[in-house]
Short mmCIF file of C-alpha atoms in Angstrom, two decimals:
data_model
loop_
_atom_site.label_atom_id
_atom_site.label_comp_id
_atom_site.label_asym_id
_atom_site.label_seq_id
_atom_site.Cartn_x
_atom_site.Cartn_y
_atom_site.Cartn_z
CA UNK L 923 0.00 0.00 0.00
CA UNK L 924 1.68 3.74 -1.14
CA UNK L 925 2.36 5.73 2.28
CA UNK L 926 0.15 8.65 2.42
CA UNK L 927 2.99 10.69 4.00
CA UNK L 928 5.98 11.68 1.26
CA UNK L 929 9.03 13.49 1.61
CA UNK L 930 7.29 16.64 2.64
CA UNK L 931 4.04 16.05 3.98
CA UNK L 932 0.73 15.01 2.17
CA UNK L 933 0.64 16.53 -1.17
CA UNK L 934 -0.92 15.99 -4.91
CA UNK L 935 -3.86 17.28 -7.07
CA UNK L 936 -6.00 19.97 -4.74
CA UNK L 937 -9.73 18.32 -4.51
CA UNK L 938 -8.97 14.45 -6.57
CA UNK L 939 -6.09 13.57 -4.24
CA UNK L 940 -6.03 16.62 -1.41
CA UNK L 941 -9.85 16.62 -1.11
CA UNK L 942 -11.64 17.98 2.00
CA UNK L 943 -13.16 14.75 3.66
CA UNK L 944 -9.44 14.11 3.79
CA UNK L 945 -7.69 17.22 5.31
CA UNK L 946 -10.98 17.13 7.63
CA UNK L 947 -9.68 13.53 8.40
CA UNK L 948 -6.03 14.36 8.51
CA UNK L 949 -7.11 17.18 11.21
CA UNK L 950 -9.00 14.86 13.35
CA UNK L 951 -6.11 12.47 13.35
CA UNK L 952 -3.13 14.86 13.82
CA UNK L 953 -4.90 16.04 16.73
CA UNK L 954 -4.99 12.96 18.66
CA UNK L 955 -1.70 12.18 18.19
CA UNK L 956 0.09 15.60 18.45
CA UNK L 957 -2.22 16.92 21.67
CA UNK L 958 -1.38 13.85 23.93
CA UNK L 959 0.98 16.02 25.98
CA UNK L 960 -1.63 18.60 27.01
CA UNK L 961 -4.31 16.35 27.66
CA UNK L 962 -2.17 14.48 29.58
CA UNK L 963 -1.76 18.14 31.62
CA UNK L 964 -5.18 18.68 31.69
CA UNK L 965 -5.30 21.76 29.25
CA UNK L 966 -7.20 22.45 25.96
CA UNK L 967 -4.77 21.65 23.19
CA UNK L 968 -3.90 24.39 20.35
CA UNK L 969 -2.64 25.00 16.83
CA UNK L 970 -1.71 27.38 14.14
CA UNK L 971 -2.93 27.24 10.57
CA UNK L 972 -1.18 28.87 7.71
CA UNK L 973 -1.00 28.62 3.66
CA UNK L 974 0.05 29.89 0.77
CA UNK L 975 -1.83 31.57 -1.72
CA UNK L 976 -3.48 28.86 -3.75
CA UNK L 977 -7.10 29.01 -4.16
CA UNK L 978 -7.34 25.60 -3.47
CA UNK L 979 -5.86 26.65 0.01
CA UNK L 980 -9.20 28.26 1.05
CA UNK L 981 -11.42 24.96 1.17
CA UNK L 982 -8.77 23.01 2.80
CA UNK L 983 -7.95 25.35 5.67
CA UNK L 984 -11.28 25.14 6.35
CA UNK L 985 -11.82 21.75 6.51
CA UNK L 986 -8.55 21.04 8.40
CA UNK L 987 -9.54 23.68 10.98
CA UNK L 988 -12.90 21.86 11.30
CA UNK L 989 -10.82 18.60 12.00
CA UNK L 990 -8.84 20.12 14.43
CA UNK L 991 -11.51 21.93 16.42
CA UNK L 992 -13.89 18.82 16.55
CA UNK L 993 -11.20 16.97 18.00
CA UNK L 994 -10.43 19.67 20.55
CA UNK L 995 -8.39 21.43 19.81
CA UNK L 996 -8.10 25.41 20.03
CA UNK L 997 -7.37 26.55 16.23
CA UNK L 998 -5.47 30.01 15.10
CA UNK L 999 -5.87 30.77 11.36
CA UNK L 1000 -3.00 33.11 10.18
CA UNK L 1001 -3.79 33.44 7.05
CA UNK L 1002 -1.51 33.69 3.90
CA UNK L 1003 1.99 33.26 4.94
CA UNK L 1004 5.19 31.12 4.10
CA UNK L 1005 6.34 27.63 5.95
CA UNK L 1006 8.93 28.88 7.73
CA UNK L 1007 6.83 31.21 9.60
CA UNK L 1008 4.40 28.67 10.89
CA UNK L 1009 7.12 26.57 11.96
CA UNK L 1010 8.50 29.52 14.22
CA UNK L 1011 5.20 30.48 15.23
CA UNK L 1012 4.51 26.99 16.56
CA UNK L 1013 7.67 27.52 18.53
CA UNK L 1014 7.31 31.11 19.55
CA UNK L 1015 3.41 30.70 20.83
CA UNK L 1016 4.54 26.94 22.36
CA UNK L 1017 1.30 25.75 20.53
CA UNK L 1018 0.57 21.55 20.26
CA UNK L 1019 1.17 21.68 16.59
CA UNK L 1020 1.12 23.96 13.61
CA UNK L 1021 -0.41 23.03 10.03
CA UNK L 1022 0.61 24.74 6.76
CA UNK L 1023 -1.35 24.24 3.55
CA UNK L 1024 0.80 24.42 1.08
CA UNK L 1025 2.45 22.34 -2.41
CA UNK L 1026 5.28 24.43 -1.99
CA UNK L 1027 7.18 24.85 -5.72
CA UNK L 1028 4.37 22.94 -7.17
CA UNK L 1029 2.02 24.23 -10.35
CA UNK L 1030 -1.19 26.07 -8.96
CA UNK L 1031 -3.59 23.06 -9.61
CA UNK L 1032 -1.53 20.79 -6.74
CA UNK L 1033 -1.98 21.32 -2.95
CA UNK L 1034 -0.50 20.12 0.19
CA UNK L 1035 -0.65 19.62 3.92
CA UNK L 1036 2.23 19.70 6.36
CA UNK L 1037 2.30 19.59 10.09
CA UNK L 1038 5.09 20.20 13.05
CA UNK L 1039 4.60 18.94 16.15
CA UNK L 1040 5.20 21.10 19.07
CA UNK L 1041 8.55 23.53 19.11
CA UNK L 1042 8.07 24.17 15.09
CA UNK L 1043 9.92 20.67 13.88
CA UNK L 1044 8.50 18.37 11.27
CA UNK L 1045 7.31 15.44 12.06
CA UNK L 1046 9.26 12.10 11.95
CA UNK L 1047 8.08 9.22 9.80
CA UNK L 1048 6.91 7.21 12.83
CA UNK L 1049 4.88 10.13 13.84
CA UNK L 1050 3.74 10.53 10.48
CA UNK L 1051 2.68 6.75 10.18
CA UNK L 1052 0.66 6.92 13.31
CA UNK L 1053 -1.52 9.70 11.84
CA UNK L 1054 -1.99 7.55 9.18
CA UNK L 1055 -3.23 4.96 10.73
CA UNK L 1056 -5.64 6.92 12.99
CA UNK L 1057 -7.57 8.40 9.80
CA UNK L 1058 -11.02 7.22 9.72
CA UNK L 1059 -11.35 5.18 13.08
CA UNK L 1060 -13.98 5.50 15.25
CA UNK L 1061 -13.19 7.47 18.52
CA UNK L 1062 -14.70 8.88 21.73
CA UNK L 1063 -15.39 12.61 20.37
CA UNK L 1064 -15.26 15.91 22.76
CA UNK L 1065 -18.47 17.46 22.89
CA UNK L 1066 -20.18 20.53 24.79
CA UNK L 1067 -17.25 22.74 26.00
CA UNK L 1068 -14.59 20.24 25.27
CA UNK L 1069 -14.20 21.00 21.20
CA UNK L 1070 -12.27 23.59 19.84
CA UNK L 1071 -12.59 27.29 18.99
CA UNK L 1072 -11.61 28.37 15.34
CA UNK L 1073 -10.01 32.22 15.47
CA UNK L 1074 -7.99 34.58 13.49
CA UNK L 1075 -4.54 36.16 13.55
CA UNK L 1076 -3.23 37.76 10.21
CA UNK L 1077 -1.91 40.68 11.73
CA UNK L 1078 0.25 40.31 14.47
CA UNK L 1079 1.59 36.91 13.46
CA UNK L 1080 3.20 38.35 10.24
CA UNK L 1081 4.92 40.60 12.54
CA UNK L 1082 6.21 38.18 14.60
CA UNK L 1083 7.87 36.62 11.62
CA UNK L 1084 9.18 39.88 10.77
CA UNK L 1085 10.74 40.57 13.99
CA UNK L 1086 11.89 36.99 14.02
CA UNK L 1087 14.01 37.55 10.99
CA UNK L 1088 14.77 40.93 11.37
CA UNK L 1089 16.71 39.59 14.84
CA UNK L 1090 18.85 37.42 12.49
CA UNK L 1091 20.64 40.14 11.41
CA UNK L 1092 21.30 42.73 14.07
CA UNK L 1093 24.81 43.50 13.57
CA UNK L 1094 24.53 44.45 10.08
CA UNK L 1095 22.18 46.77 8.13
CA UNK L 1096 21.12 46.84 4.53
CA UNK L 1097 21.26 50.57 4.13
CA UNK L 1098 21.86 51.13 0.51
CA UNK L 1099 21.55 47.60 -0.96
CA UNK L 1100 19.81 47.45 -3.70
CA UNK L 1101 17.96 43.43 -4.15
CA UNK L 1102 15.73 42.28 -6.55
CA UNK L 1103 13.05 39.94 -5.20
CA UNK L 1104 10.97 37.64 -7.53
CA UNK L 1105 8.06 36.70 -4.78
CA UNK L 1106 6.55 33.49 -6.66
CA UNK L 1107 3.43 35.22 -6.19
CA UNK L 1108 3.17 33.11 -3.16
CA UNK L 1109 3.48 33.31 0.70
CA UNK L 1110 6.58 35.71 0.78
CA UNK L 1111 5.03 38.27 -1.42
CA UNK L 1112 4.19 40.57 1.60
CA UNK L 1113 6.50 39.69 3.93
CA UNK L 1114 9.44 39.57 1.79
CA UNK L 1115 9.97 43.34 0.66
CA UNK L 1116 8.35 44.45 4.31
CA UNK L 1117 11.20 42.38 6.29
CA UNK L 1118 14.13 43.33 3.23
CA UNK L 1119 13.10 46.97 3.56
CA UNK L 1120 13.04 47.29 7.39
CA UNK L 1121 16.82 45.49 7.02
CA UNK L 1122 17.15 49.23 5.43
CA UNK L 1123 17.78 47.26 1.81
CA UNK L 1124 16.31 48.83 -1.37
CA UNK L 1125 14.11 46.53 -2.97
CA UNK L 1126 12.81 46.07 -6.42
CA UNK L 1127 9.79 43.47 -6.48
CA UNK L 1128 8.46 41.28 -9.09
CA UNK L 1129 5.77 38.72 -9.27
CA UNK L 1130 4.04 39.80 -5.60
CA UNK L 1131 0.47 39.97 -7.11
CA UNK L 1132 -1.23 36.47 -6.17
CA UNK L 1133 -4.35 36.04 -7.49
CA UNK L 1134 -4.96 32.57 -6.14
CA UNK L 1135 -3.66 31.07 -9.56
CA UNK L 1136 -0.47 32.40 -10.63
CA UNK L 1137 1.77 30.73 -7.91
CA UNK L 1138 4.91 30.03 -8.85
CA UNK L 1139 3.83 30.21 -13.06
CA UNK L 1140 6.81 31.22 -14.79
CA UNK L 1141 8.22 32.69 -11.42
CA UNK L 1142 10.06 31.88 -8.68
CA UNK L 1143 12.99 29.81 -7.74
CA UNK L 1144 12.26 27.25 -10.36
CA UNK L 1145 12.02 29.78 -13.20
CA UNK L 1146 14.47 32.39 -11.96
CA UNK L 1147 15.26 33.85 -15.66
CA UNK L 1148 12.67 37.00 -15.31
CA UNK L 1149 14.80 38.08 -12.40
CA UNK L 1150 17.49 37.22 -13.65
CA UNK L 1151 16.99 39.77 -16.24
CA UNK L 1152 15.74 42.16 -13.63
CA UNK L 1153 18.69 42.20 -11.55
CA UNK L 1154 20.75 43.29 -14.13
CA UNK L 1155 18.53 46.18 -15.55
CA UNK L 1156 18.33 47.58 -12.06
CA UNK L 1157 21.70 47.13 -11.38
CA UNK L 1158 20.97 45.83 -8.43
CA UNK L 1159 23.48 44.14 -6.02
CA UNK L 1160 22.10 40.70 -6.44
CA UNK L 1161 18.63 38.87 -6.64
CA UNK L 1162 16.55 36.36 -4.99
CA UNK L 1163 13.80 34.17 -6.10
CA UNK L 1164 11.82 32.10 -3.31
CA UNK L 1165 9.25 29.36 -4.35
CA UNK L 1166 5.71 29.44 -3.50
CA UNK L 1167 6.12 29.01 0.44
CA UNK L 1168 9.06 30.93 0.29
CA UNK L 1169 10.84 28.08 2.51
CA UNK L 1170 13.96 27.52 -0.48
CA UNK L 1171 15.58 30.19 -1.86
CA UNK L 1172 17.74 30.98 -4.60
CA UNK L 1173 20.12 33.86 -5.72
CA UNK L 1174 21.51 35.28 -9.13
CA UNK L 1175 24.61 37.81 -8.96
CA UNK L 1176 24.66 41.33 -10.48
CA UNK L 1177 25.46 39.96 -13.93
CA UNK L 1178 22.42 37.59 -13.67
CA UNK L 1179 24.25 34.63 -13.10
CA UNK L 1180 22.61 32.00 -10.98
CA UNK L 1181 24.01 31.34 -7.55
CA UNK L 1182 22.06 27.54 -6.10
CA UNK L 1183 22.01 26.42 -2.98
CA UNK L 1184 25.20 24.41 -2.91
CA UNK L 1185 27.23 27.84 -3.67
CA UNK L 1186 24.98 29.85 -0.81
CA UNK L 1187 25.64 27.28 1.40
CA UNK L 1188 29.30 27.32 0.77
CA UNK L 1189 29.51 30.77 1.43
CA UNK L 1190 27.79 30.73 4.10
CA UNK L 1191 29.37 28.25 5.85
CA UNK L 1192 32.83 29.73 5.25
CA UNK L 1193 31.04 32.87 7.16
CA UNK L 1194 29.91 30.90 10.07
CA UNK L 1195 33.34 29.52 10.51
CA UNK L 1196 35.21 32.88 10.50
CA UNK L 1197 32.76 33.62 12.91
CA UNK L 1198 32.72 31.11 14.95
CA UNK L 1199 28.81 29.67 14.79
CA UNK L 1200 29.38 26.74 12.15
CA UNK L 1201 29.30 23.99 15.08
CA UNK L 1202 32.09 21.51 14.86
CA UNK L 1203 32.99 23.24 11.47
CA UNK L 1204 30.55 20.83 9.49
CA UNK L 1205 28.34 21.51 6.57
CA UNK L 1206 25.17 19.03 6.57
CA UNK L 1207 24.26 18.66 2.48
CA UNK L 1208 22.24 15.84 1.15
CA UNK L 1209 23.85 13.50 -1.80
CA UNK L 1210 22.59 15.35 -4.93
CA UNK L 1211 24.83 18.19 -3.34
CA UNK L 1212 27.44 19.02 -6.03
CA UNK L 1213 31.02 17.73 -5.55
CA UNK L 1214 32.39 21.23 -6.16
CA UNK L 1215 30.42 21.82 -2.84
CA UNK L 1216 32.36 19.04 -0.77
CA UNK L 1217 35.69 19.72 -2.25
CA UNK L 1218 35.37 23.31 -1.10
CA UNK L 1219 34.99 22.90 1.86
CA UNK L 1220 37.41 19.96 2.31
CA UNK L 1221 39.94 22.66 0.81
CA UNK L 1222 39.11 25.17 3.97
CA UNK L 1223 38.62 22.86 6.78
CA UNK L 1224 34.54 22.38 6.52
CA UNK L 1225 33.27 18.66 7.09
CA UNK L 1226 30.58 17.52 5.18
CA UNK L 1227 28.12 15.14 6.43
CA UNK L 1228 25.62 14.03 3.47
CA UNK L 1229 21.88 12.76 4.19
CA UNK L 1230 19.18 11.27 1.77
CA UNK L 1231 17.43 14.17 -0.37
CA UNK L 1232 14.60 16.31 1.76
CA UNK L 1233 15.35 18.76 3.93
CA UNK L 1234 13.73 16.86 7.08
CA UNK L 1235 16.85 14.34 6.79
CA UNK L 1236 18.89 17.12 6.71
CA UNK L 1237 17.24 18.73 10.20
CA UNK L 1238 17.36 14.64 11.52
CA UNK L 1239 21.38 14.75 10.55
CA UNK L 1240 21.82 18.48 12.33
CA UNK L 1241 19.82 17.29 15.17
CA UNK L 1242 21.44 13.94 16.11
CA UNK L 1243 25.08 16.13 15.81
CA UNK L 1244 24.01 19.33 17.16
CA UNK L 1245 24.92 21.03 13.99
CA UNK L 1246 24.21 25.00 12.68
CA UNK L 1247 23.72 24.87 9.11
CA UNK L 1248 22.49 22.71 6.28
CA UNK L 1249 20.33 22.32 3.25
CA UNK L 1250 19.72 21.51 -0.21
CA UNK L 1251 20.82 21.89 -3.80
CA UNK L 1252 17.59 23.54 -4.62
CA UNK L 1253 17.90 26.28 -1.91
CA UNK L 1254 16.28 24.78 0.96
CA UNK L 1255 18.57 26.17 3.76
CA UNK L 1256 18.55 25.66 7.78
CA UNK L 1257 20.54 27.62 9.94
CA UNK L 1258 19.73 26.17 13.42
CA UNK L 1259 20.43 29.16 15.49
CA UNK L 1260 17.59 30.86 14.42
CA UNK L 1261 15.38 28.35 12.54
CA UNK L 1262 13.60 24.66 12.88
CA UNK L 1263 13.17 24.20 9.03
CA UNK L 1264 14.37 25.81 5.63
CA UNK L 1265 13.92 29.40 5.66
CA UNK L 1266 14.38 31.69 1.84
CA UNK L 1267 13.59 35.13 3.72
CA UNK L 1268 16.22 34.16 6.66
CA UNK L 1269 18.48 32.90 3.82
CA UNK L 1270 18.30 35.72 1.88
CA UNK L 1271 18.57 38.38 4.75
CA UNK L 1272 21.90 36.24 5.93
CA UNK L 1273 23.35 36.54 2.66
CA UNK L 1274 22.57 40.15 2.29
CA UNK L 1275 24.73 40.68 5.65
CA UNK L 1276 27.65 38.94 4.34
CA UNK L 1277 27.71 41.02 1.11
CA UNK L 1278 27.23 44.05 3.74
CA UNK L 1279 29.63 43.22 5.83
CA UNK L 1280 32.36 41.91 3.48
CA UNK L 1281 32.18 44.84 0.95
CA UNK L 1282 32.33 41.64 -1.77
CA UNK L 1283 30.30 41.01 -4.47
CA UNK L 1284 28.21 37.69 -4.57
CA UNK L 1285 29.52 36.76 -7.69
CA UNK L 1286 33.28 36.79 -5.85
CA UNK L 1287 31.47 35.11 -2.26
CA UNK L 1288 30.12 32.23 -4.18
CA UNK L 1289 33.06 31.95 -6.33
CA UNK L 1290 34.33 29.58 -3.54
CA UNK L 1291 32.60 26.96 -4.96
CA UNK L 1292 33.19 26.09 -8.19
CA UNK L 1293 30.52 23.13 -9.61
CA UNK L 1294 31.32 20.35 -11.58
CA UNK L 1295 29.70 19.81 -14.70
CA UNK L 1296 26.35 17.56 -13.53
CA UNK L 1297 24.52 15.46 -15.91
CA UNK L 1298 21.23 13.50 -14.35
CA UNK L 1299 18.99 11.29 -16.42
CA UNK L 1300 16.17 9.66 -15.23
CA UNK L 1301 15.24 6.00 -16.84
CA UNK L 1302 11.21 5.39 -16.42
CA UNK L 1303 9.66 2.06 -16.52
CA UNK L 1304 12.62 -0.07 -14.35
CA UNK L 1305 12.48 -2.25 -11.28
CA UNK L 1306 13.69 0.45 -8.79
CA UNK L 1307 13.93 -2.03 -6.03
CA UNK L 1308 17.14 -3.27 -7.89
CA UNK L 1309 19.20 -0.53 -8.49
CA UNK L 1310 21.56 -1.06 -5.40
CA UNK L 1311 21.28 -5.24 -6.12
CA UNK L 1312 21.69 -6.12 -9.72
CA UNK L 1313 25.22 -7.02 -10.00
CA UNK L 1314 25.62 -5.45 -13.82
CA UNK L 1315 24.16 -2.40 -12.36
CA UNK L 1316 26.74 -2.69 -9.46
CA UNK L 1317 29.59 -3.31 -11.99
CA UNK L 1318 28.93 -0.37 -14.40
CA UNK L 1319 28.96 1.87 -11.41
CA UNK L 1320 32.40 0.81 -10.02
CA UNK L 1321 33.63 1.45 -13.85
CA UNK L 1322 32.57 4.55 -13.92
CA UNK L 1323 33.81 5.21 -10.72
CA UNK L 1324 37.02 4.31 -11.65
CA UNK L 1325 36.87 5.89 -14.67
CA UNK L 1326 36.17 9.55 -13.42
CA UNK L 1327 38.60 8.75 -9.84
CA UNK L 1328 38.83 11.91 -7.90
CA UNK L 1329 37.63 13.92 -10.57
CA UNK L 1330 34.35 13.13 -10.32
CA UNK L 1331 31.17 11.03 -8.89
CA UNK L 1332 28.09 8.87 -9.79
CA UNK L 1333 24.89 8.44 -8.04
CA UNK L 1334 22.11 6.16 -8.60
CA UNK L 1335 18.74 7.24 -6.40
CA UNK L 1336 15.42 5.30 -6.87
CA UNK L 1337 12.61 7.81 -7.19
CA UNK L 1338 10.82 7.99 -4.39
CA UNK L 1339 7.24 8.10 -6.07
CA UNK L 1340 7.81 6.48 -9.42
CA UNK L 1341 9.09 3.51 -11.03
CA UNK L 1342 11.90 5.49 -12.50
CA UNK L 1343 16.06 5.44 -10.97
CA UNK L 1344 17.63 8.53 -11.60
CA UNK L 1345 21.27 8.45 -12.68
CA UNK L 1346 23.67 11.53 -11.82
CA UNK L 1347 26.87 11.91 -12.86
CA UNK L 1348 29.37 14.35 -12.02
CA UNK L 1349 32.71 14.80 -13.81
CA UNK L 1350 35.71 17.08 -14.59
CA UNK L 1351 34.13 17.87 -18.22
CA UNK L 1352 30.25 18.29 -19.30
CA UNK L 1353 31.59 15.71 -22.19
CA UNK L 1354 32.67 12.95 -19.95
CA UNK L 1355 29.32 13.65 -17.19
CA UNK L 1356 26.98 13.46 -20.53
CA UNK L 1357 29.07 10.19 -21.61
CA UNK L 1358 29.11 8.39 -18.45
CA UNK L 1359 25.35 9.04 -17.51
CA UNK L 1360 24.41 7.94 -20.57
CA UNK L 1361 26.47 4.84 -20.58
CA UNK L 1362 25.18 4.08 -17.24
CA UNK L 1363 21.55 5.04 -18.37
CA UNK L 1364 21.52 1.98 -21.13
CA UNK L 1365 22.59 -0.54 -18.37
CA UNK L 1366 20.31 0.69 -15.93
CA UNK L 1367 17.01 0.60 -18.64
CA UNK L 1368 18.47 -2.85 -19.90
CA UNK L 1369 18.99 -4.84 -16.58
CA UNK L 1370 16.55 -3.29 -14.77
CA UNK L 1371 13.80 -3.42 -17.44
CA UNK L 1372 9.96 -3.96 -15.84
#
């Protein structure tokens, strides 16, 4: 039976797969596992309920909320804002849990729901499989007094954020910074500028105007070329682009070349170091992270410690070591002294400091970390289940291995939803990365063949 729970909460197609008998179910369920501790201490449990800006978002709120409240517990609706700020706001107001409705860099038509448990931290896949299991049984209900009241917050919760963030970055600001912001048209579109500006940066915004539709269309992290373009026609310092719950982000330099999330976390690290807040001088990266990334940091004294892909393995991996930073190729960054989860406003504010503070441009910061040329290639229709068993599999891979030697790396990762492997190669040249992947590709589709 396919696990309800993926990488990143419950997501898929808003009203076929995320329909509102099931969020209402999801609610009911979360709550009886996540409020134990308070009824335990005799007190009426509570939550906070945010999303981004997807039409969809409205019906399921709702129906989550009902969940929630029939179940007992006390429910805060804060309105439109991004993931990272529920997750702090679930610390900050020491609520039972906190839900955000969201599909994150997803098209419009998808939706999501994701829950942390009390203190703002995402659930763990035990948790996750007990909720599971809970949906739909039959259970002595609260009634009279005992269920829960639905309210609203939408001011003073966005400025809790703000101050949040704003904290992050005491010792340096912005004055006279100029940052383009692409906004998704998602969660970050108000908070975004308002938090950037306070920092004393000047901001040029694009794509800030949700309509309920146009989240992340053509926009965003995952289609930063627009602001690419922007940044450079008002010569601004840099640019960011967040996705639609603004909890990844990514940068572009003053030329309008794109800086990922392997080169801001690189830089960043190096900060931390010199500054003496990257714990135990390690880097936490998962293993798509690109072996430009590792060597850099090998070359100035940084250990790397590498986790399955998701950004919740990453947290697991900073937990268990008590490390400060970590994060993701595709921008999802945590910096633990200020954040539970991946945060693209505290990202971007943090890298606006260092370019502050050093006088350098990001183009020369991320410089550090020079990528190797990455080839991935995903094979469809193949026995997944195999593709760390077949021994010709096994044997192509230690060729290639030796082929590229220090110069380079393969990876073989079975999709986690699909019957497809995904083959990524990195190497010294784009020539030998295209050569080996493919190579590697055909052995994969012929031995591993459904």
């Amino acid at each position: 039976m396919t696990r309800l729970f993926g990488t990143d909460g419950v997501r898929g197609l808003a009203n076929r797969d995320i329909t509102p008998e099931l969020a209402l179910g999801l609610g009911v369920a979360a709550a009886r596992v996540l409020s134990r501790k308070a009824a335990a201490a005799g007190r009426q449990p509570s939550a906070v309920i945010g999303r981004d800006t997807r039409v969809s978002g409205e019906f399921i709120v709702s129906a989550l909320s009902a969940g929630l409240a029939s179940a007992g517990v006390d429910v805060t609706r804060v309105g439109t804002l991004p993931t990272p700020a529920i997750a702090h706001l679930t610390a900050a107001t020491e609520v039972d849990l906190g839900v955000v409705v969201s599909a994150s860099h997803n098209p419009m038509q998808d939706n999501g729901i994701k829950f942390f448990a009390h203190g703002g931290y995402k659930l763990d896949d035990a948790v996750e499989d007990e909720i599971e299991a809970l949906l739909g049984e039959e259970w002595d209900r609260p009634i009279g007094d005992e269920v829960g009241r639905i309210g609203k917050d939408d001011v003073t919760s966005d400025r809790v954020y703000i101050d949040h963030l704003l904290q992050a970055i005491v010792d340096q600001p912005l004055k006279g910074l100029r940052i383009a912001v692409d906004c998704a048209n998602g969660a970050a579109s108000d908070v975004a500028p308002q938090a950037l500006r306070e920092a004393g940066a000047d901001v040029v915004v694009i794509n800030a105007s949700p309509d309920g539709t146009n989240i992340n269309a053509d926009c965003g992290s995952t289609h930063p070329e627009t602001l690419q373009a922007v940044t450079v026609a008002a010569e601004a310092a840099f640019g960011v682009a967040f996705d639609g719950d603004a909890d990844r982000c990514l940068a572009v330099d003053a030329s309008g070349t794109l800086v990922d999330g392997d080169q801001i976390m690189g830089l960043l690290a190096l900060d931390m170091k010199e500054r003496g807040q990257l714990t135990n001088d390690t880097l936490v990266v998962t293993v798509m992270s690109n072996l430009g990334l590792l060597l850099a940091m090998k070359n100035n004294g940084i250990t790397t410690v590498q986790t399955d892909v998701g950004d919740r393995y990453v947290l697991e991996a900073m937990r268990a070591g008590g490390y400060a930073l970590g994060g993701e190729q595709s921008g999802h960054i945590i910096n633990a002294h200020h954040a539970t989860t991946g945060d693209g406003l505290l990202t971007a504010l943090m890298l606006a400091s260092k370019v502050a503070r050093s006088g350098r441009s990001l183009a020369d910061l991320a410089s550090v970390v020079k990528r190797l040329p990455q080839t991935l290639v995903n094979v469809p229709g193949v026995n997944k289940a195999a593709a760390h068993t077949d021994e010709g599999v096994g044997e192509a891979v230690t060729q290639a291995e030796e082929f590229l030697g220090d110069t380079g790396r393969v990876l073989l990762r079975p999709s986690g939803t699909e019957p497809v492997v995904r083959v990524m190669v990195e190497a010294a040249t784009q020539e030998q990365a295209d050569g080996v992947a493919e190579r590697l590709a055909d052995v994969v589709r012929e031995r591993l063949a459904l």
